[in-house]
Amino acid sequence: MHEVSHQRVKTNGIWLHIAEQGTGPLVLLLHGFPEIWYSWRHQVSFLANHGYHVVAPDLRGYGDSDSPVSPTSYTVMHLVGDIIGLIDHFGEQQAFIVGHDWGAVIGWHLALFRPERVKGLINLSVPYYSRNPNAKFAESLIRTYGDGFYISQFQEPGRAERAFARYDYLTVIKKFLLITQTDNLIAPPGMEIIDYLRTLSRLPPWITEEELQVYADKFQESGFTGALNYYRAMDLNWELTAPWQGSKITVPVKFMVGKNDLGFEVSGVRQYVEGNIFRSLVPNLEIVILDGHHFLQQEKHQEVSEEILLFLRKFPAE
């Protein structure tokens, strides 16, 4: 079996770095914040060994991919366009899409805008929500949760970057990737979210210091602005997605979430995921709730890998 190979691919006017392994049906693994392709390291090899062509990009703004300066270059239109370009690069009509966090947001919108290019969708942590025609997304979150909410603090260019800069890159990565709190990510009044997040004295068994350092080294090269710009384009996304108001996700979907994910129990997310509205918006839906936190594909990598494979095997080989 070939090892993971790396290359940069021109797509949608920018260069994306990708990690790639295996041959067979194309599976794209899309990471979230604050991560890189490496968050899928377990799944890349697992799925390649089971007969799939697995591609995990650093999304725009991350890692070794290009990082446009303006927040307006990080809309779901740009992000979906990047992935369509990747599928085209490999000469495929369709791909399986696996997304986590912001990668899941991209997966939902890819299935919304171009369902004919998505053979099946597996999303982790972030469910699909119908667009509220009366309230912009970030604006409504700020009204609901206030300035202490992490998305509120990520809106103003430079604010989070300045706060993060008080810590070394490894500490910032640890503060996010090792989150164990289950309520919403809201700092007390007058406090920045990065100061509020704890630094664990002992690492959990699912990740090592060396693995965390891989992230830290990449963010030291790229900075955090590209990653934060996704949040700064949220209200622009609301404006641009008006034509899809009320649209459903028609492709086959498996949705996985950790029962200890941020806000899952306290924000009505569990009720939504297990209720009728989610299923009405995503009619061809399977739901799996795992005993984990937010970064499921790492914390519960074996279970997540096997759940992905179970879903992929439902589709007959061409």
PDB file of C-alpha atoms in Angstrom:
ATOM      1  CA  MET A   1       0.000   0.000   0.000  1.00  0.00           C
ATOM      2  CA  HIS A   2       1.342   3.404  -0.992  1.00  0.00           C
ATOM      3  CA  GLU A   3       1.993   5.934   1.757  1.00  0.00           C
ATOM      4  CA  VAL A   4       0.212   9.277   1.980  1.00  0.00           C
ATOM      5  CA  SER A   5       1.395  11.567  -0.817  1.00  0.00           C
ATOM      6  CA  HIS A   6       1.166  15.345  -0.949  1.00  0.00           C
ATOM      7  CA  GLN A   7       0.636  17.812  -3.778  1.00  0.00           C
ATOM      8  CA  ARG A   8      -0.814  21.241  -4.493  1.00  0.00           C
ATOM      9  CA  VAL A   9      -3.793  21.472  -6.844  1.00  0.00           C
ATOM     10  CA  LYS A  10      -5.016  24.591  -8.668  1.00  0.00           C
ATOM     11  CA  THR A  11      -8.740  25.003  -8.098  1.00  0.00           C
ATOM     12  CA  ASN A  12     -11.083  27.981  -8.268  1.00  0.00           C
ATOM     13  CA  GLY A  13      -8.178  30.400  -8.763  1.00  0.00           C
ATOM     14  CA  ILE A  14      -6.136  29.286  -5.738  1.00  0.00           C
ATOM     15  CA  TRP A  15      -3.751  26.469  -4.817  1.00  0.00           C
ATOM     16  CA  LEU A  16      -4.908  23.863  -2.294  1.00  0.00           C
ATOM     17  CA  HIS A  17      -2.553  21.447  -0.601  1.00  0.00           C
ATOM     18  CA  ILE A  18      -3.927  17.906  -0.467  1.00  0.00           C
ATOM     19  CA  ALA A  19      -2.929  14.680   1.248  1.00  0.00           C
ATOM     20  CA  GLU A  20      -3.852  11.635  -0.813  1.00  0.00           C
ATOM     21  CA  GLN A  21      -3.790   7.847  -0.484  1.00  0.00           C
ATOM     22  CA  GLY A  22      -5.330   4.807  -2.137  1.00  0.00           C
ATOM     23  CA  THR A  23      -7.225   3.974  -5.311  1.00  0.00           C
ATOM     24  CA  GLY A  24     -10.935   3.436  -5.909  1.00  0.00           C
ATOM     25  CA  PRO A  25     -14.023   5.643  -5.483  1.00  0.00           C
ATOM     26  CA  LEU A  26     -13.119   9.226  -4.526  1.00  0.00           C
ATOM     27  CA  VAL A  27     -13.660  10.223  -0.877  1.00  0.00           C
ATOM     28  CA  LEU A  28     -12.976  13.838   0.151  1.00  0.00           C
ATOM     29  CA  LEU A  29     -12.350  14.563   3.843  1.00  0.00           C
ATOM     30  CA  LEU A  30     -13.000  18.193   4.834  1.00  0.00           C
ATOM     31  CA  HIS A  31     -11.646  19.457   8.164  1.00  0.00           C
ATOM     32  CA  GLY A  32     -12.895  22.209  10.462  1.00  0.00           C
ATOM     33  CA  PHE A  33     -11.538  24.889  12.818  1.00  0.00           C
ATOM     34  CA  PRO A  34      -8.726  25.063  13.898  1.00  0.00           C
ATOM     35  CA  GLU A  35      -7.391  22.083  11.978  1.00  0.00           C
ATOM     36  CA  ILE A  36      -5.664  20.927   8.795  1.00  0.00           C
ATOM     37  CA  TRP A  37      -5.835  17.777   6.648  1.00  0.00           C
ATOM     38  CA  TYR A  38      -3.963  15.993   9.472  1.00  0.00           C
ATOM     39  CA  SER A  39      -7.103  15.789  11.622  1.00  0.00           C
ATOM     40  CA  TRP A  40      -8.199  12.989   9.237  1.00  0.00           C
ATOM     41  CA  ARG A  41      -4.876  11.072   9.464  1.00  0.00           C
ATOM     42  CA  HIS A  42      -6.571   7.976  10.928  1.00  0.00           C
ATOM     43  CA  GLN A  43      -9.354   7.900   8.332  1.00  0.00           C
ATOM     44  CA  VAL A  44      -7.049   8.533   5.342  1.00  0.00           C
ATOM     45  CA  SER A  45      -5.107   5.308   5.843  1.00  0.00           C
ATOM     46  CA  PHE A  46      -8.096   3.286   7.063  1.00  0.00           C
ATOM     47  CA  LEU A  47     -10.278   4.107   4.048  1.00  0.00           C
ATOM     48  CA  ALA A  48      -7.380   3.784   1.575  1.00  0.00           C
ATOM     49  CA  ASN A  49      -6.694   0.300   2.940  1.00  0.00           C
ATOM     50  CA  HIS A  50     -10.354  -0.564   2.303  1.00  0.00           C
ATOM     51  CA  GLY A  51     -10.290   0.334  -1.375  1.00  0.00           C
ATOM     52  CA  TYR A  52     -10.942   4.066  -1.632  1.00  0.00           C
ATOM     53  CA  HIS A  53      -9.106   7.005  -3.196  1.00  0.00           C
ATOM     54  CA  VAL A  54      -8.943   9.318  -0.186  1.00  0.00           C
ATOM     55  CA  VAL A  55      -8.134  13.026  -0.502  1.00  0.00           C
ATOM     56  CA  ALA A  56      -7.886  15.361   2.497  1.00  0.00           C
ATOM     57  CA  PRO A  57      -7.204  19.007   1.596  1.00  0.00           C
ATOM     58  CA  ASP A  58      -6.025  21.844   3.737  1.00  0.00           C
ATOM     59  CA  LEU A  59      -9.035  24.098   3.107  1.00  0.00           C
ATOM     60  CA  ARG A  60      -8.438  27.640   1.838  1.00  0.00           C
ATOM     61  CA  GLY A  61      -6.859  29.763   4.558  1.00  0.00           C
ATOM     62  CA  TYR A  62      -5.294  26.734   6.269  1.00  0.00           C
ATOM     63  CA  GLY A  63      -1.979  24.907   6.323  1.00  0.00           C
ATOM     64  CA  ASP A  64      -0.125  24.780   3.027  1.00  0.00           C
ATOM     65  CA  SER A  65      -3.070  26.055   0.964  1.00  0.00           C
ATOM     66  CA  ASP A  66      -3.460  29.622  -0.270  1.00  0.00           C
ATOM     67  CA  SER A  67      -4.946  32.108   2.171  1.00  0.00           C
ATOM     68  CA  PRO A  68      -6.725  35.034   0.458  1.00  0.00           C
ATOM     69  CA  VAL A  69      -6.600  38.233   2.502  1.00  0.00           C
ATOM     70  CA  SER A  70     -10.228  39.388   2.430  1.00  0.00           C
ATOM     71  CA  PRO A  71     -12.939  37.763   4.587  1.00  0.00           C
ATOM     72  CA  THR A  72     -15.240  38.100   1.568  1.00  0.00           C
ATOM     73  CA  SER A  73     -13.153  35.384  -0.144  1.00  0.00           C
ATOM     74  CA  TYR A  74     -14.345  32.792   2.383  1.00  0.00           C
ATOM     75  CA  THR A  75     -18.034  32.453   1.551  1.00  0.00           C
ATOM     76  CA  VAL A  76     -19.677  29.067   1.043  1.00  0.00           C
ATOM     77  CA  MET A  77     -19.674  29.896  -2.680  1.00  0.00           C
ATOM     78  CA  HIS A  78     -15.872  30.030  -2.666  1.00  0.00           C
ATOM     79  CA  LEU A  79     -15.529  26.981  -0.417  1.00  0.00           C
ATOM     80  CA  VAL A  80     -17.905  24.807  -2.445  1.00  0.00           C
ATOM     81  CA  GLY A  81     -16.215  26.049  -5.632  1.00  0.00           C
ATOM     82  CA  ASP A  82     -12.854  24.863  -4.280  1.00  0.00           C
ATOM     83  CA  ILE A  83     -14.233  21.356  -3.734  1.00  0.00           C
ATOM     84  CA  ILE A  84     -15.981  21.176  -7.115  1.00  0.00           C
ATOM     85  CA  GLY A  85     -12.598  22.067  -8.643  1.00  0.00           C
ATOM     86  CA  LEU A  86     -10.953  19.220  -6.710  1.00  0.00           C
ATOM     87  CA  ILE A  87     -13.530  16.699  -7.929  1.00  0.00           C
ATOM     88  CA  ASP A  88     -12.975  17.974 -11.478  1.00  0.00           C
ATOM     89  CA  HIS A  89      -9.194  17.728 -11.042  1.00  0.00           C
ATOM     90  CA  PHE A  90      -9.524  14.006 -10.415  1.00  0.00           C
ATOM     91  CA  GLY A  91     -11.793  13.576 -13.448  1.00  0.00           C
ATOM     92  CA  GLU A  92     -14.732  12.340 -11.390  1.00  0.00           C
ATOM     93  CA  GLN A  93     -18.397  13.146 -11.822  1.00  0.00           C
ATOM     94  CA  GLN A  94     -19.175  12.361  -8.182  1.00  0.00           C
ATOM     95  CA  ALA A  95     -17.417  11.967  -4.864  1.00  0.00           C
ATOM     96  CA  PHE A  96     -18.249  10.892  -1.355  1.00  0.00           C
ATOM     97  CA  ILE A  97     -17.927  13.903   0.971  1.00  0.00           C
ATOM     98  CA  VAL A  98     -17.019  13.630   4.659  1.00  0.00           C
ATOM     99  CA  GLY A  99     -17.057  16.905   6.611  1.00  0.00           C
ATOM    100  CA  HIS A 100     -16.430  17.960  10.194  1.00  0.00           C
ATOM    101  CA  ASP A 101     -17.265  21.354  11.740  1.00  0.00           C
ATOM    102  CA  TRP A 102     -16.702  23.929   8.944  1.00  0.00           C
ATOM    103  CA  GLY A 103     -16.028  20.977   6.639  1.00  0.00           C
ATOM    104  CA  ALA A 104     -19.568  19.828   7.430  1.00  0.00           C
ATOM    105  CA  VAL A 105     -20.900  23.292   6.542  1.00  0.00           C
ATOM    106  CA  ILE A 106     -19.129  22.958   3.184  1.00  0.00           C
ATOM    107  CA  GLY A 107     -20.560  19.449   2.779  1.00  0.00           C
ATOM    108  CA  TRP A 108     -24.129  20.629   3.402  1.00  0.00           C
ATOM    109  CA  HIS A 109     -23.789  23.472   0.910  1.00  0.00           C
ATOM    110  CA  LEU A 110     -22.094  21.282  -1.682  1.00  0.00           C
ATOM    111  CA  ALA A 111     -25.071  18.922  -1.451  1.00  0.00           C
ATOM    112  CA  LEU A 112     -27.430  21.916  -1.584  1.00  0.00           C
ATOM    113  CA  PHE A 113     -25.836  23.634  -4.593  1.00  0.00           C
ATOM    114  CA  ARG A 114     -24.582  20.636  -6.613  1.00  0.00           C
ATOM    115  CA  PRO A 115     -26.309  17.430  -5.449  1.00  0.00           C
ATOM    116  CA  GLU A 116     -25.447  15.672  -8.718  1.00  0.00           C
ATOM    117  CA  ARG A 117     -21.743  15.784  -7.743  1.00  0.00           C
ATOM    118  CA  VAL A 118     -22.262  14.172  -4.296  1.00  0.00           C
ATOM    119  CA  LYS A 119     -22.602  10.387  -4.188  1.00  0.00           C
ATOM    120  CA  GLY A 120     -23.138  10.437  -0.435  1.00  0.00           C
ATOM    121  CA  LEU A 121     -22.470  12.811   2.460  1.00  0.00           C
ATOM    122  CA  ILE A 122     -21.168  12.052   5.941  1.00  0.00           C
ATOM    123  CA  ASN A 123     -21.113  15.035   8.275  1.00  0.00           C
ATOM    124  CA  LEU A 124     -19.812  15.310  11.817  1.00  0.00           C
ATOM    125  CA  SER A 125     -20.788  17.712  14.616  1.00  0.00           C
ATOM    126  CA  VAL A 126     -22.680  20.431  12.693  1.00  0.00           C
ATOM    127  CA  PRO A 127     -26.243  19.591  11.569  1.00  0.00           C
ATOM    128  CA  TYR A 128     -28.029  21.245   8.661  1.00  0.00           C
ATOM    129  CA  TYR A 129     -30.205  24.199   9.606  1.00  0.00           C
ATOM    130  CA  SER A 130     -32.713  25.926   7.389  1.00  0.00           C
ATOM    131  CA  ARG A 131     -31.832  29.543   6.625  1.00  0.00           C
ATOM    132  CA  ASN A 132     -33.815  31.989   8.754  1.00  0.00           C
ATOM    133  CA  PRO A 133     -35.184  34.555   6.246  1.00  0.00           C
ATOM    134  CA  ASN A 134     -35.544  37.184   8.979  1.00  0.00           C
ATOM    135  CA  ALA A 135     -32.164  37.145  10.728  1.00  0.00           C
ATOM    136  CA  LYS A 136     -28.548  37.045   9.585  1.00  0.00           C
ATOM    137  CA  PHE A 137     -26.702  34.149  11.155  1.00  0.00           C
ATOM    138  CA  ALA A 138     -23.846  35.830  13.057  1.00  0.00           C
ATOM    139  CA  GLU A 139     -26.039  38.802  14.002  1.00  0.00           C
ATOM    140  CA  SER A 140     -28.647  36.527  15.564  1.00  0.00           C
ATOM    141  CA  LEU A 141     -25.987  34.535  17.474  1.00  0.00           C
ATOM    142  CA  ILE A 142     -24.510  37.736  18.881  1.00  0.00           C
ATOM    143  CA  ARG A 143     -28.003  38.882  19.945  1.00  0.00           C
ATOM    144  CA  THR A 144     -28.676  35.515  21.585  1.00  0.00           C
ATOM    145  CA  TYR A 145     -25.348  34.800  23.296  1.00  0.00           C
ATOM    146  CA  GLY A 146     -23.641  38.187  23.605  1.00  0.00           C
ATOM    147  CA  ASP A 147     -20.065  39.339  23.135  1.00  0.00           C
ATOM    148  CA  GLY A 148     -18.563  36.463  25.112  1.00  0.00           C
ATOM    149  CA  PHE A 149     -19.651  33.888  22.536  1.00  0.00           C
ATOM    150  CA  TYR A 150     -16.697  32.685  20.487  1.00  0.00           C
ATOM    151  CA  ILE A 151     -18.371  33.430  17.123  1.00  0.00           C
ATOM    152  CA  SER A 152     -19.099  36.982  18.339  1.00  0.00           C
ATOM    153  CA  GLN A 153     -15.431  37.491  19.221  1.00  0.00           C
ATOM    154  CA  PHE A 154     -14.257  36.084  15.880  1.00  0.00           C
ATOM    155  CA  GLN A 155     -16.209  38.690  13.842  1.00  0.00           C
ATOM    156  CA  GLU A 156     -13.937  41.736  14.178  1.00  0.00           C
ATOM    157  CA  PRO A 157     -10.774  41.409  12.039  1.00  0.00           C
ATOM    158  CA  GLY A 158      -7.705  41.262  14.265  1.00  0.00           C
ATOM    159  CA  ARG A 159      -9.455  40.836  17.616  1.00  0.00           C
ATOM    160  CA  ALA A 160      -9.023  37.085  18.050  1.00  0.00           C
ATOM    161  CA  GLU A 161      -5.591  37.184  16.403  1.00  0.00           C
ATOM    162  CA  ARG A 162      -4.379  39.674  19.017  1.00  0.00           C
ATOM    163  CA  ALA A 163      -5.826  37.588  21.853  1.00  0.00           C
ATOM    164  CA  PHE A 164      -4.344  34.336  20.497  1.00  0.00           C
ATOM    165  CA  ALA A 165      -0.926  36.041  20.197  1.00  0.00           C
ATOM    166  CA  ARG A 166      -0.637  36.163  23.983  1.00  0.00           C
ATOM    167  CA  TYR A 167       0.013  32.405  23.860  1.00  0.00           C
ATOM    168  CA  ASP A 168       2.366  30.187  21.907  1.00  0.00           C
ATOM    169  CA  TYR A 169       0.806  28.276  18.995  1.00  0.00           C
ATOM    170  CA  LEU A 170       0.900  24.903  20.749  1.00  0.00           C
ATOM    171  CA  THR A 171      -1.065  26.295  23.704  1.00  0.00           C
ATOM    172  CA  VAL A 172      -3.718  27.801  21.394  1.00  0.00           C
ATOM    173  CA  ILE A 173      -4.127  24.460  19.614  1.00  0.00           C
ATOM    174  CA  LYS A 174      -4.366  22.578  22.919  1.00  0.00           C
ATOM    175  CA  LYS A 175      -6.979  25.003  24.241  1.00  0.00           C
ATOM    176  CA  PHE A 176      -9.252  24.286  21.254  1.00  0.00           C
ATOM    177  CA  LEU A 177      -8.587  20.658  20.330  1.00  0.00           C
ATOM    178  CA  LEU A 178      -8.749  19.390  23.913  1.00  0.00           C
ATOM    179  CA  ILE A 179     -12.005  21.137  24.879  1.00  0.00           C
ATOM    180  CA  THR A 180     -14.065  18.970  27.229  1.00  0.00           C
ATOM    181  CA  GLN A 181     -16.749  21.425  28.319  1.00  0.00           C
ATOM    182  CA  THR A 182     -20.208  20.553  27.047  1.00  0.00           C
ATOM    183  CA  ASP A 183     -22.005  23.885  27.398  1.00  0.00           C
ATOM    184  CA  ASN A 184     -21.771  26.708  24.865  1.00  0.00           C
ATOM    185  CA  LEU A 185     -18.399  28.357  24.324  1.00  0.00           C
ATOM    186  CA  ILE A 186     -19.072  31.687  26.042  1.00  0.00           C
ATOM    187  CA  ALA A 187     -16.467  33.676  27.990  1.00  0.00           C
ATOM    188  CA  PRO A 188     -17.466  35.751  31.043  1.00  0.00           C
ATOM    189  CA  PRO A 189     -17.975  39.498  30.466  1.00  0.00           C
ATOM    190  CA  GLY A 190     -14.783  41.319  29.562  1.00  0.00           C
ATOM    191  CA  MET A 191     -12.819  38.137  28.866  1.00  0.00           C
ATOM    192  CA  GLU A 192     -11.495  36.821  25.559  1.00  0.00           C
ATOM    193  CA  ILE A 193     -12.465  33.260  24.668  1.00  0.00           C
ATOM    194  CA  ILE A 194      -8.836  32.115  24.383  1.00  0.00           C
ATOM    195  CA  ASP A 195      -8.204  33.286  27.983  1.00  0.00           C
ATOM    196  CA  TYR A 196     -11.351  31.504  29.143  1.00  0.00           C
ATOM    197  CA  LEU A 197     -10.397  28.140  27.616  1.00  0.00           C
ATOM    198  CA  ARG A 198      -8.481  25.871  29.972  1.00  0.00           C
ATOM    199  CA  THR A 199      -5.068  24.399  29.223  1.00  0.00           C
ATOM    200  CA  LEU A 200      -5.136  20.744  30.264  1.00  0.00           C
ATOM    201  CA  SER A 201      -2.196  19.621  32.368  1.00  0.00           C
ATOM    202  CA  ARG A 202      -2.498  16.049  31.061  1.00  0.00           C
ATOM    203  CA  LEU A 203      -3.206  14.991  27.499  1.00  0.00           C
ATOM    204  CA  PRO A 204      -6.095  12.622  26.779  1.00  0.00           C
ATOM    205  CA  PRO A 205      -5.080   9.184  25.435  1.00  0.00           C
ATOM    206  CA  TRP A 206      -6.279   9.883  21.882  1.00  0.00           C
ATOM    207  CA  ILE A 207      -3.638  12.484  20.964  1.00  0.00           C
ATOM    208  CA  THR A 208       0.075  12.998  21.615  1.00  0.00           C
ATOM    209  CA  GLU A 209       2.236  16.068  22.143  1.00  0.00           C
ATOM    210  CA  GLU A 210       3.930  15.343  18.800  1.00  0.00           C
ATOM    211  CA  GLU A 211       0.590  15.246  16.974  1.00  0.00           C
ATOM    212  CA  LEU A 212      -0.495  18.541  18.539  1.00  0.00           C
ATOM    213  CA  GLN A 213       2.840  20.040  17.495  1.00  0.00           C
ATOM    214  CA  VAL A 214       2.039  19.233  13.832  1.00  0.00           C
ATOM    215  CA  TYR A 215      -0.926  21.615  14.056  1.00  0.00           C
ATOM    216  CA  ALA A 216       1.040  24.233  15.971  1.00  0.00           C
ATOM    217  CA  ASP A 217       3.849  24.246  13.401  1.00  0.00           C
ATOM    218  CA  LYS A 218       1.415  24.737  10.509  1.00  0.00           C
ATOM    219  CA  PHE A 219      -0.476  27.565  12.229  1.00  0.00           C
ATOM    220  CA  GLN A 220       2.822  29.211  13.104  1.00  0.00           C
ATOM    221  CA  GLU A 221       3.480  29.361   9.344  1.00  0.00           C
ATOM    222  CA  SER A 222      -0.042  30.381   8.261  1.00  0.00           C
ATOM    223  CA  GLY A 223      -1.385  32.355  11.210  1.00  0.00           C
ATOM    224  CA  PHE A 224      -5.070  32.157  12.191  1.00  0.00           C
ATOM    225  CA  THR A 225      -6.590  34.883  10.003  1.00  0.00           C
ATOM    226  CA  GLY A 226      -7.596  32.583   7.128  1.00  0.00           C
ATOM    227  CA  ALA A 227      -9.309  30.213   9.543  1.00  0.00           C
ATOM    228  CA  LEU A 228     -11.086  33.063  11.346  1.00  0.00           C
ATOM    229  CA  ASN A 229     -12.261  34.586   8.062  1.00  0.00           C
ATOM    230  CA  TYR A 230     -14.789  31.732   7.705  1.00  0.00           C
ATOM    231  CA  TYR A 231     -16.644  33.216  10.683  1.00  0.00           C
ATOM    232  CA  ARG A 232     -16.336  36.736   9.273  1.00  0.00           C
ATOM    233  CA  ALA A 233     -18.140  35.663   6.094  1.00  0.00           C
ATOM    234  CA  MET A 234     -21.137  34.168   7.936  1.00  0.00           C
ATOM    235  CA  ASP A 235     -23.528  37.048   7.353  1.00  0.00           C
ATOM    236  CA  LEU A 236     -22.408  37.355   3.740  1.00  0.00           C
ATOM    237  CA  ASN A 237     -23.261  33.642   3.403  1.00  0.00           C
ATOM    238  CA  TRP A 238     -26.753  34.456   4.660  1.00  0.00           C
ATOM    239  CA  GLU A 239     -27.152  37.052   1.901  1.00  0.00           C
ATOM    240  CA  LEU A 240     -25.770  34.811  -0.848  1.00  0.00           C
ATOM    241  CA  THR A 241     -27.832  31.726   0.026  1.00  0.00           C
ATOM    242  CA  ALA A 242     -31.224  33.447  -0.241  1.00  0.00           C
ATOM    243  CA  PRO A 243     -32.021  31.646  -3.547  1.00  0.00           C
ATOM    244  CA  TRP A 244     -31.941  28.305  -1.679  1.00  0.00           C
ATOM    245  CA  GLN A 245     -34.404  29.438   0.988  1.00  0.00           C
ATOM    246  CA  GLY A 246     -36.429  26.401   2.099  1.00  0.00           C
ATOM    247  CA  SER A 247     -34.411  23.916   0.026  1.00  0.00           C
ATOM    248  CA  LYS A 248     -33.786  20.378   1.243  1.00  0.00           C
ATOM    249  CA  ILE A 249     -30.695  18.158   1.201  1.00  0.00           C
ATOM    250  CA  THR A 250     -31.659  15.352  -1.178  1.00  0.00           C
ATOM    251  CA  VAL A 251     -28.469  13.211  -1.207  1.00  0.00           C
ATOM    252  CA  PRO A 252     -28.018  10.227   1.167  1.00  0.00           C
ATOM    253  CA  VAL A 253     -26.584  11.480   4.488  1.00  0.00           C
ATOM    254  CA  LYS A 254     -25.075   9.985   7.618  1.00  0.00           C
ATOM    255  CA  PHE A 255     -24.744  12.465  10.474  1.00  0.00           C
ATOM    256  CA  MET A 256     -22.501  11.779  13.466  1.00  0.00           C
ATOM    257  CA  VAL A 257     -22.199  13.832  16.625  1.00  0.00           C
ATOM    258  CA  GLY A 258     -20.630  13.391  20.057  1.00  0.00           C
ATOM    259  CA  LYS A 259     -23.070  13.455  22.949  1.00  0.00           C
ATOM    260  CA  ASN A 260     -20.556  15.643  24.807  1.00  0.00           C
ATOM    261  CA  ASP A 261     -20.085  18.119  21.941  1.00  0.00           C
ATOM    262  CA  LEU A 262     -20.257  21.827  22.745  1.00  0.00           C
ATOM    263  CA  GLY A 263     -23.854  22.880  23.337  1.00  0.00           C
ATOM    264  CA  PHE A 264     -25.303  19.514  22.237  1.00  0.00           C
ATOM    265  CA  GLU A 265     -27.371  19.039  25.390  1.00  0.00           C
ATOM    266  CA  VAL A 266     -27.948  22.659  26.434  1.00  0.00           C
ATOM    267  CA  SER A 267     -28.810  24.487  23.195  1.00  0.00           C
ATOM    268  CA  GLY A 268     -31.570  22.239  21.960  1.00  0.00           C
ATOM    269  CA  VAL A 269     -29.213  20.587  19.462  1.00  0.00           C
ATOM    270  CA  ARG A 270     -30.035  17.053  20.631  1.00  0.00           C
ATOM    271  CA  GLN A 271     -33.765  17.733  20.369  1.00  0.00           C
ATOM    272  CA  TYR A 272     -33.254  19.189  16.898  1.00  0.00           C
ATOM    273  CA  VAL A 273     -31.075  16.309  15.673  1.00  0.00           C
ATOM    274  CA  GLU A 274     -33.471  13.698  17.031  1.00  0.00           C
ATOM    275  CA  GLY A 275     -36.620  15.608  16.023  1.00  0.00           C
ATOM    276  CA  ASN A 276     -38.733  15.907  12.902  1.00  0.00           C
ATOM    277  CA  ILE A 277     -37.482  19.222  11.462  1.00  0.00           C
ATOM    278  CA  PHE A 278     -33.950  17.941  10.752  1.00  0.00           C
ATOM    279  CA  ARG A 279     -35.378  14.837   9.056  1.00  0.00           C
ATOM    280  CA  SER A 280     -37.787  16.917   7.001  1.00  0.00           C
ATOM    281  CA  LEU A 281     -34.862  19.019   5.700  1.00  0.00           C
ATOM    282  CA  VAL A 282     -32.630  15.970   5.157  1.00  0.00           C
ATOM    283  CA  PRO A 283     -35.070  13.193   4.170  1.00  0.00           C
ATOM    284  CA  ASN A 284     -32.453  10.509   3.408  1.00  0.00           C
ATOM    285  CA  LEU A 285     -30.801  10.654   6.826  1.00  0.00           C
ATOM    286  CA  GLU A 286     -29.096   8.276   9.231  1.00  0.00           C
ATOM    287  CA  ILE A 287     -28.010   9.591  12.667  1.00  0.00           C
ATOM    288  CA  VAL A 288     -25.279   8.198  14.927  1.00  0.00           C
ATOM    289  CA  ILE A 289     -24.624   9.686  18.388  1.00  0.00           C
ATOM    290  CA  LEU A 290     -21.231   8.678  19.783  1.00  0.00           C
ATOM    291  CA  ASP A 291     -19.775   8.923  23.278  1.00  0.00           C
ATOM    292  CA  GLY A 292     -17.345  11.740  22.477  1.00  0.00           C
ATOM    293  CA  HIS A 293     -16.688  15.465  22.274  1.00  0.00           C
ATOM    294  CA  HIS A 294     -16.235  17.782  19.285  1.00  0.00           C
ATOM    295  CA  PHE A 295     -13.146  16.415  17.520  1.00  0.00           C
ATOM    296  CA  LEU A 296     -14.713  13.006  17.011  1.00  0.00           C
ATOM    297  CA  GLN A 297     -12.647  11.803  14.066  1.00  0.00           C
ATOM    298  CA  GLN A 298      -9.593  11.929  16.327  1.00  0.00           C
ATOM    299  CA  GLU A 299     -11.000  11.128  19.782  1.00  0.00           C
ATOM    300  CA  LYS A 300     -13.122   8.223  18.492  1.00  0.00           C
ATOM    301  CA  HIS A 301     -11.179   7.573  15.299  1.00  0.00           C
ATOM    302  CA  GLN A 302     -11.801   3.826  15.088  1.00  0.00           C
ATOM    303  CA  GLU A 303     -15.572   4.142  15.562  1.00  0.00           C
ATOM    304  CA  VAL A 304     -15.793   7.071  13.138  1.00  0.00           C
ATOM    305  CA  SER A 305     -13.703   5.250  10.514  1.00  0.00           C
ATOM    306  CA  GLU A 306     -15.901   2.160  10.762  1.00  0.00           C
ATOM    307  CA  GLU A 307     -19.121   4.209  10.592  1.00  0.00           C
ATOM    308  CA  ILE A 308     -17.829   5.947   7.452  1.00  0.00           C
ATOM    309  CA  LEU A 309     -16.968   2.592   5.865  1.00  0.00           C
ATOM    310  CA  LEU A 310     -20.397   1.141   6.716  1.00  0.00           C
ATOM    311  CA  PHE A 311     -22.020   4.055   4.892  1.00  0.00           C
ATOM    312  CA  LEU A 312     -19.699   3.887   1.864  1.00  0.00           C
ATOM    313  CA  ARG A 313     -20.351   0.163   1.455  1.00  0.00           C
ATOM    314  CA  LYS A 314     -24.056   0.792   0.954  1.00  0.00           C
ATOM    315  CA  PHE A 315     -23.211   2.096  -2.511  1.00  0.00           C
ATOM    316  CA  PRO A 316     -22.562  -0.565  -5.158  1.00  0.00           C
ATOM    317  CA  ALA A 317     -19.166  -0.408  -6.870  1.00  0.00           C
ATOM    318  CA  GLU A 318     -19.380   0.917 -10.402  1.00  0.00           C
TER     319      GLU A 318
END
